[in-house]
Tab-separated table of C-alpha atoms in Angstrom:
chain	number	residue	atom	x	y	z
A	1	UNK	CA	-29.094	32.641	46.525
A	2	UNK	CA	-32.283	31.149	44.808
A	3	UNK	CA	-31.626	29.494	41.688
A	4	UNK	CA	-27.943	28.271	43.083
A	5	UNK	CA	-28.856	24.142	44.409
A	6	UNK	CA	-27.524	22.771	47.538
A	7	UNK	CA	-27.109	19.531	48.517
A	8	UNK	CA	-30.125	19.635	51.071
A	9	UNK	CA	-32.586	22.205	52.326
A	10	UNK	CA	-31.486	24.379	55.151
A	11	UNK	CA	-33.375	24.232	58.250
A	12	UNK	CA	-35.858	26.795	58.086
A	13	UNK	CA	-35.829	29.557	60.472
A	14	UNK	CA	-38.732	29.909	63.509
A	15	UNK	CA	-41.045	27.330	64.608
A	16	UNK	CA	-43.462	27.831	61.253
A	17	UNK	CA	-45.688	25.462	58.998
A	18	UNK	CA	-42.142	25.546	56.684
A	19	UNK	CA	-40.288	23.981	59.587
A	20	UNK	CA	-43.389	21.101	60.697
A	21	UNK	CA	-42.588	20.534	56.720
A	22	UNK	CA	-39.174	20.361	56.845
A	23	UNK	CA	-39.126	17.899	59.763
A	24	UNK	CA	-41.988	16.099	58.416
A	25	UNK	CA	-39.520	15.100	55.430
A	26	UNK	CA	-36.910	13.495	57.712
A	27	UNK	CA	-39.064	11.811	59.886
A	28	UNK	CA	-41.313	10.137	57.011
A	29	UNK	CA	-37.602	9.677	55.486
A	30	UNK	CA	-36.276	7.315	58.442
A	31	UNK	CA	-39.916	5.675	58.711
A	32	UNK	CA	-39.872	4.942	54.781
A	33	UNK	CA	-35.653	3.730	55.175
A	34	UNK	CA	-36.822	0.371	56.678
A	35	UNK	CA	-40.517	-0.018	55.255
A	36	UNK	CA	-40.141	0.977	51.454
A	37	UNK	CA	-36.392	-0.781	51.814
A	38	UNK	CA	-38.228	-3.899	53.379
A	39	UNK	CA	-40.987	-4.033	50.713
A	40	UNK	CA	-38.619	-3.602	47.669
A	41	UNK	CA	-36.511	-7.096	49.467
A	42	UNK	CA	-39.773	-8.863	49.829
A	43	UNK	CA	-41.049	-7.989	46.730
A	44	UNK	CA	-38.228	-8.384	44.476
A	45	UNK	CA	-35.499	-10.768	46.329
A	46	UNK	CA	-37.664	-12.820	48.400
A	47	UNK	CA	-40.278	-13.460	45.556
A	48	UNK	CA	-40.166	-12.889	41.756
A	49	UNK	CA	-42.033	-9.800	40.881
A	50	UNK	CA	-43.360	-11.490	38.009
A	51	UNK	CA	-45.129	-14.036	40.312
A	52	UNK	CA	-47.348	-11.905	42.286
A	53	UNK	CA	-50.246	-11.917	40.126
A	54	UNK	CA	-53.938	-10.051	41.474
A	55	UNK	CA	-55.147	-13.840	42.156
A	56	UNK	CA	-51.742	-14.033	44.498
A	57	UNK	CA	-52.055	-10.465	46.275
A	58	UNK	CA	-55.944	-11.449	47.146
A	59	UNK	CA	-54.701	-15.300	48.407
A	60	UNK	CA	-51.290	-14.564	49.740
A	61	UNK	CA	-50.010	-10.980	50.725
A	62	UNK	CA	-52.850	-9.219	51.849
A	63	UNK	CA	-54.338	-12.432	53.342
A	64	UNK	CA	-53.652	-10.870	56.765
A	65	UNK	CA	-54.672	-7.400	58.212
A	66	UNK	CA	-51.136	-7.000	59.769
A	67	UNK	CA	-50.176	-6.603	56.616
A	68	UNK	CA	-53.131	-4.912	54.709
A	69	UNK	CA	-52.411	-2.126	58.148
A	70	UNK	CA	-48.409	-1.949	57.566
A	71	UNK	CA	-48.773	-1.595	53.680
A	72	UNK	CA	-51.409	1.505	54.828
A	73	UNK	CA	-49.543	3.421	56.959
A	74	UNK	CA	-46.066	3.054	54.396
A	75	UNK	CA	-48.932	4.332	51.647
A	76	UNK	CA	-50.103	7.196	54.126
A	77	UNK	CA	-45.810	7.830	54.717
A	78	UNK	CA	-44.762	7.535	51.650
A	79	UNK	CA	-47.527	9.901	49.739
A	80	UNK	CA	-46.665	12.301	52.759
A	81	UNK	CA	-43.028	12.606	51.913
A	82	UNK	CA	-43.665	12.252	48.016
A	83	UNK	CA	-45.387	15.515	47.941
A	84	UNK	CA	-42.963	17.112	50.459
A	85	UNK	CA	-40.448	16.492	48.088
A	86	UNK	CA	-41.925	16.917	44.729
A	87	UNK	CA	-43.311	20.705	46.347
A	88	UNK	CA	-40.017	21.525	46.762
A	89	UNK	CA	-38.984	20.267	43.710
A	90	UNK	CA	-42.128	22.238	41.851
A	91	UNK	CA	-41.322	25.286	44.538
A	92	UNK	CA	-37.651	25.397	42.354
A	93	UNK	CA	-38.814	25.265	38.664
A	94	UNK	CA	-42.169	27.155	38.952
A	95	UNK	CA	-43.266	30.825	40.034
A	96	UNK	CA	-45.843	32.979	40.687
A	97	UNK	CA	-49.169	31.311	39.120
A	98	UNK	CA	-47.876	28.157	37.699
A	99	UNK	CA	-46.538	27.485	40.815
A	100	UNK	CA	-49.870	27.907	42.744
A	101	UNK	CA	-51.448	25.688	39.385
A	102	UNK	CA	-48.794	22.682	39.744
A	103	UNK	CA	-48.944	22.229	43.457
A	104	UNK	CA	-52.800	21.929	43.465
A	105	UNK	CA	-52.608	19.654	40.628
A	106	UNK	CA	-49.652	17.732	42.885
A	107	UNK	CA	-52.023	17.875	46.241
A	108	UNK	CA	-54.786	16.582	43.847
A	109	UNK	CA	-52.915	13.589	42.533
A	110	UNK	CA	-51.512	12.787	46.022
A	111	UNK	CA	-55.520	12.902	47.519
A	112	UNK	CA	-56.693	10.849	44.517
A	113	UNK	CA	-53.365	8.400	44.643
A	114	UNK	CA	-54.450	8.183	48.713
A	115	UNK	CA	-57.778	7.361	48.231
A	116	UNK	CA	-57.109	4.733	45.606
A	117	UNK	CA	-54.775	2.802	47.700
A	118	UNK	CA	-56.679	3.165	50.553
A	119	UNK	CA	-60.080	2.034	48.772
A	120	UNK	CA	-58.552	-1.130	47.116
A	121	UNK	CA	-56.682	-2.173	50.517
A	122	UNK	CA	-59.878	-1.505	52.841
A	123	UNK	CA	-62.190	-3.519	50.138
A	124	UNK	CA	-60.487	-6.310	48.695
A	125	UNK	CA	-62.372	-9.283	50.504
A	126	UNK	CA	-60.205	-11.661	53.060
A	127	UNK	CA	-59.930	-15.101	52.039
B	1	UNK	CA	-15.446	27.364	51.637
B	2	UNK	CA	-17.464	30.195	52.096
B	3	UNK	CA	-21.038	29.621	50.495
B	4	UNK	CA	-22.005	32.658	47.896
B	5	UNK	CA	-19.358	34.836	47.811
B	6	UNK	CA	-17.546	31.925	45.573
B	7	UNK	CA	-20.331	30.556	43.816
B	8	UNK	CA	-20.846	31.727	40.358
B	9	UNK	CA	-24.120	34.305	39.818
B	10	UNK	CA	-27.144	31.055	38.503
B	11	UNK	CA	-27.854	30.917	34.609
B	12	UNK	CA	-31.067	31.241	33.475
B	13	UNK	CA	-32.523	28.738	31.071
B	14	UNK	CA	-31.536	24.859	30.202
B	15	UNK	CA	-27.944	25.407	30.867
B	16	UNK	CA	-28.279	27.545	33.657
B	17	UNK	CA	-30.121	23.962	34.814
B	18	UNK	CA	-27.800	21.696	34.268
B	19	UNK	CA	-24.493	23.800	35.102
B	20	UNK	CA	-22.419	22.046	37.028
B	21	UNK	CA	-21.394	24.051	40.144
B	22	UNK	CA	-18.473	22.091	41.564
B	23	UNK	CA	-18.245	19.636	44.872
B	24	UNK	CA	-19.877	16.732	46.030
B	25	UNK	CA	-22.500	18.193	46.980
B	26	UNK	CA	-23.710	19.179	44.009
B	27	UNK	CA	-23.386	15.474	42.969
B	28	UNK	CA	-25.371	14.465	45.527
B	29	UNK	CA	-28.292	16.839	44.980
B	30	UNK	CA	-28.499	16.045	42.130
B	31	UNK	CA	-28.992	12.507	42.052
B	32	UNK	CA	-31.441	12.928	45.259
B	33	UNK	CA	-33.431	14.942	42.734
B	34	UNK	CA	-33.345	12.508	39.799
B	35	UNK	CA	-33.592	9.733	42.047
B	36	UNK	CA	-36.636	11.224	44.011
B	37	UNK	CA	-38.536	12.268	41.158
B	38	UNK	CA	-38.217	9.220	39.325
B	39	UNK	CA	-39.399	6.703	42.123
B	40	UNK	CA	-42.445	9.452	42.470
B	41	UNK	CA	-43.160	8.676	38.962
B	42	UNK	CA	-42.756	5.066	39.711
B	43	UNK	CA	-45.191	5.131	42.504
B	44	UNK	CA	-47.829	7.194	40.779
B	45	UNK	CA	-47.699	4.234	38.112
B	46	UNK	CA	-47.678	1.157	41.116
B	47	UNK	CA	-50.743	2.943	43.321
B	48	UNK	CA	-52.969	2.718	40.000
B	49	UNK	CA	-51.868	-0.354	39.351
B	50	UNK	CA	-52.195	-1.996	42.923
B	51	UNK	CA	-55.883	-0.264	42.860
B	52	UNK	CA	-56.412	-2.658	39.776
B	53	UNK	CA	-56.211	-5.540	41.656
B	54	UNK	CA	-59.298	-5.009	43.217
B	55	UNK	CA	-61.084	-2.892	40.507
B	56	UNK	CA	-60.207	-5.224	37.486
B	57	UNK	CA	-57.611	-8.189	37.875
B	58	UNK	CA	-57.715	-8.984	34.720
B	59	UNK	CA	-55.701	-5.799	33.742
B	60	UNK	CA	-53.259	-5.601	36.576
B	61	UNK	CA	-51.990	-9.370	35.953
B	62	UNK	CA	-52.034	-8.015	32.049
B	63	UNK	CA	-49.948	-5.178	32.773
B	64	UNK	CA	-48.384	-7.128	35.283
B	65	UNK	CA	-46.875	-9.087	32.152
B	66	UNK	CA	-43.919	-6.341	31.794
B	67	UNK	CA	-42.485	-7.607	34.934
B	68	UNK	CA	-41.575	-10.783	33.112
B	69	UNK	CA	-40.130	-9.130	29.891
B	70	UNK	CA	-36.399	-8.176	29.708
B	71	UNK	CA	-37.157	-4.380	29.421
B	72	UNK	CA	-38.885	-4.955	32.982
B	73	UNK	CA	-36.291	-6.513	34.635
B	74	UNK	CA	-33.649	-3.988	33.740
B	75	UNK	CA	-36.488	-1.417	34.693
B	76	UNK	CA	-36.649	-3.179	37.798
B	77	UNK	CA	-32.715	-2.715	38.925
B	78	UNK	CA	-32.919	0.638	37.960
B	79	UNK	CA	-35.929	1.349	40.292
B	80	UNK	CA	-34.016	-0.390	43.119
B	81	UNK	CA	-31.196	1.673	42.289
B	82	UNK	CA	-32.962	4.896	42.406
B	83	UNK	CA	-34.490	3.802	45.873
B	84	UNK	CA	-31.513	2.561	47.291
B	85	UNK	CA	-29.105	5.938	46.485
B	86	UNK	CA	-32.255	8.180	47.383
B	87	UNK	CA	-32.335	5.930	50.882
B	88	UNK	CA	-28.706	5.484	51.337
B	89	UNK	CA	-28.436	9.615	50.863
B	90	UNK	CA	-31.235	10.890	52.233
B	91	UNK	CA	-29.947	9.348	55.393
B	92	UNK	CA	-26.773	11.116	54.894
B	93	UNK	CA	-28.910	14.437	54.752
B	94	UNK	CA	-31.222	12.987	57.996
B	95	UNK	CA	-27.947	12.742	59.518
B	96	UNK	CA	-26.779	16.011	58.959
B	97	UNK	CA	-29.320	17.769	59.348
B	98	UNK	CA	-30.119	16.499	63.167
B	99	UNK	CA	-26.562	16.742	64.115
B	100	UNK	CA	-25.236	19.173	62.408
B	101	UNK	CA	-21.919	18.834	63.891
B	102	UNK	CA	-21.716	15.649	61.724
B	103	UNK	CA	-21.453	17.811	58.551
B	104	UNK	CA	-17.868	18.499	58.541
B	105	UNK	CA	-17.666	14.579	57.697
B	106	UNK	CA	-19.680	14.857	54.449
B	107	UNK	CA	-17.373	13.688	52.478
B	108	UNK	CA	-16.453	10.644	54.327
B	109	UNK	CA	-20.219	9.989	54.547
B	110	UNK	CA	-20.447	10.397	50.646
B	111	UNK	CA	-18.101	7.393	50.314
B	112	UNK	CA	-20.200	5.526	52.828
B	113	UNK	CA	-23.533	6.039	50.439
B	114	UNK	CA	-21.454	4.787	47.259
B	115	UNK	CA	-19.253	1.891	48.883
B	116	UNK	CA	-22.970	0.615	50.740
B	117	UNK	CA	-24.491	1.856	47.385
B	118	UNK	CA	-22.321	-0.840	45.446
B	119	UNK	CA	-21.846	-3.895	48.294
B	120	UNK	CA	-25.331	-3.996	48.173
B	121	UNK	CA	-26.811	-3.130	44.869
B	122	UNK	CA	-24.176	-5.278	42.644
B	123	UNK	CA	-25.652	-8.305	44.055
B	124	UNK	CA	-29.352	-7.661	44.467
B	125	UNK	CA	-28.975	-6.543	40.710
B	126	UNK	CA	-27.418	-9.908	39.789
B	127	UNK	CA	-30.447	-11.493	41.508
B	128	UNK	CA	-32.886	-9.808	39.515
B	129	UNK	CA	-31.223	-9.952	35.975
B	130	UNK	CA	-30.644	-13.641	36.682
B	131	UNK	CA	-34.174	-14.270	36.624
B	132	UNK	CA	-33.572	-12.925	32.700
B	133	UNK	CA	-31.972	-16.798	31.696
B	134	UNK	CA	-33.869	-18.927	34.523
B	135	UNK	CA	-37.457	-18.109	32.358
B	136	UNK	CA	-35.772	-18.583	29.294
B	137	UNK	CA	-34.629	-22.137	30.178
């Protein structure tokens, strides 16, 4: 049956690292429904995108640790099930030792996107 | 149906890729894949970009620019489109997948993803593009 896609990923079988994975996905799924749904409204309906210049993310949005932590935790979610997905995605179209080559470059890019987000979010100063 | 013993033996190669193999489902994948691998490439671009607001402002609000522009507008819908199906169907999957019993509805859950797909994006689309002739007043 590889090669053929399915609409979704069965269930994988035993209680393995596949499995934690596979759960992983849906639970980071329902976490990022309301927080990556809520930040797309509030940054595109509720303001103009074109508005939020740096000078407005420093005075306005991130003016508040509430929201510095909840824009942290949807980075830490959504780079989590990101590179769930794009492994299975790289797990389809690669083999052998390009596979093993394109997922550490993916875990790479995910650590490096991770620690950028997390570096500008932890050290931008409060107003 | 039964899985397998109907489907066709996969192609190799581009069209082997892009076959289409019948059913919704396939639909569906499909678009969860394109969908899901596009807003990865989106995010990838908006981490860097975020991180520039701290490491040089001066570049983010100059990149920022595209927001503005026509192009980034329409680029804009089409990200919200991407996230909304990829939400709106990945809780289809969420749904079957933790009560399975639920998957003999699929199709009527399909719908549900394009009519919510629609009532929602038509509008917040016409939002966004309607920014396009405010600025140019």
């Amino acid at each position: 049956m590889s090669g053929v896609p399915r609409a979704r990923q069965p269930r994988p079988k035993g209680r393995g690292r596949e499995l934690t994975y596979w759960l992983l996905t849906r639970y980071t799924a329902l976490a990022l429904f309301v927080l990556a749904l809520a930040h797309y409204t509030m940054t595109h309906f509720v303001y103009d995108s074109s508005e939020q210049t740096a000078e407005w993310i420093k005075q306005v949005r991130w003016n508040s640790l509430a929201v510095r932590f909840v824009d942290w935790s949807m980075l830490v979610i959504v780079m989590l099930h990101s590179s769930l997905g794009m492994r299975t995605v790289v797990q389809d179209y690669f083999k052998g030792r390009a596979q093993s080559i394109v997922l550490g470059l993916l875990y790479t890019l995910t650590a490096v996107l991770v620690a950028l987000g997390s570096h500008v979010i932890i050290t931008l100063p409060l107003k | 149906m039964a899985r397998g013993s109907t489907l066709p033996a996969p192609r190799r190669g581009l069209r082997g890729a892009i076959a289409y193999r019948g059913g919704e489902g396939m639909l569906a994948w499909a678009f969860h894949r394109i969908s899901g691998i596009a807003v990865s490439v989106f995010l990838t671009l908006h981490v860097v970009s975020i991180f520039m607001v701290g490491a040089n402002p001066e570049f983010y609000d100059y990149i920022h620019l595209f927001y503005a522009s026509v192009p980034g507008k329409v680029a804009e819908v089409l990200l919200g489109a991407a996230l909304l199906y990829h939400a709106l169907n990945g809780t289809r999957i969420v749904v079957m997948d933790l009560w399975p019993a639920l998957t003999a509805y699929h199709r009527q859950l399909w719908r549900i993803v394009w009519i919510t797909f629609f009532t929602l994006g038509l509008p917040g689309a016409y939002i966004i593009l309607s920014r396009i002739w405010e600025t140019a007043k």
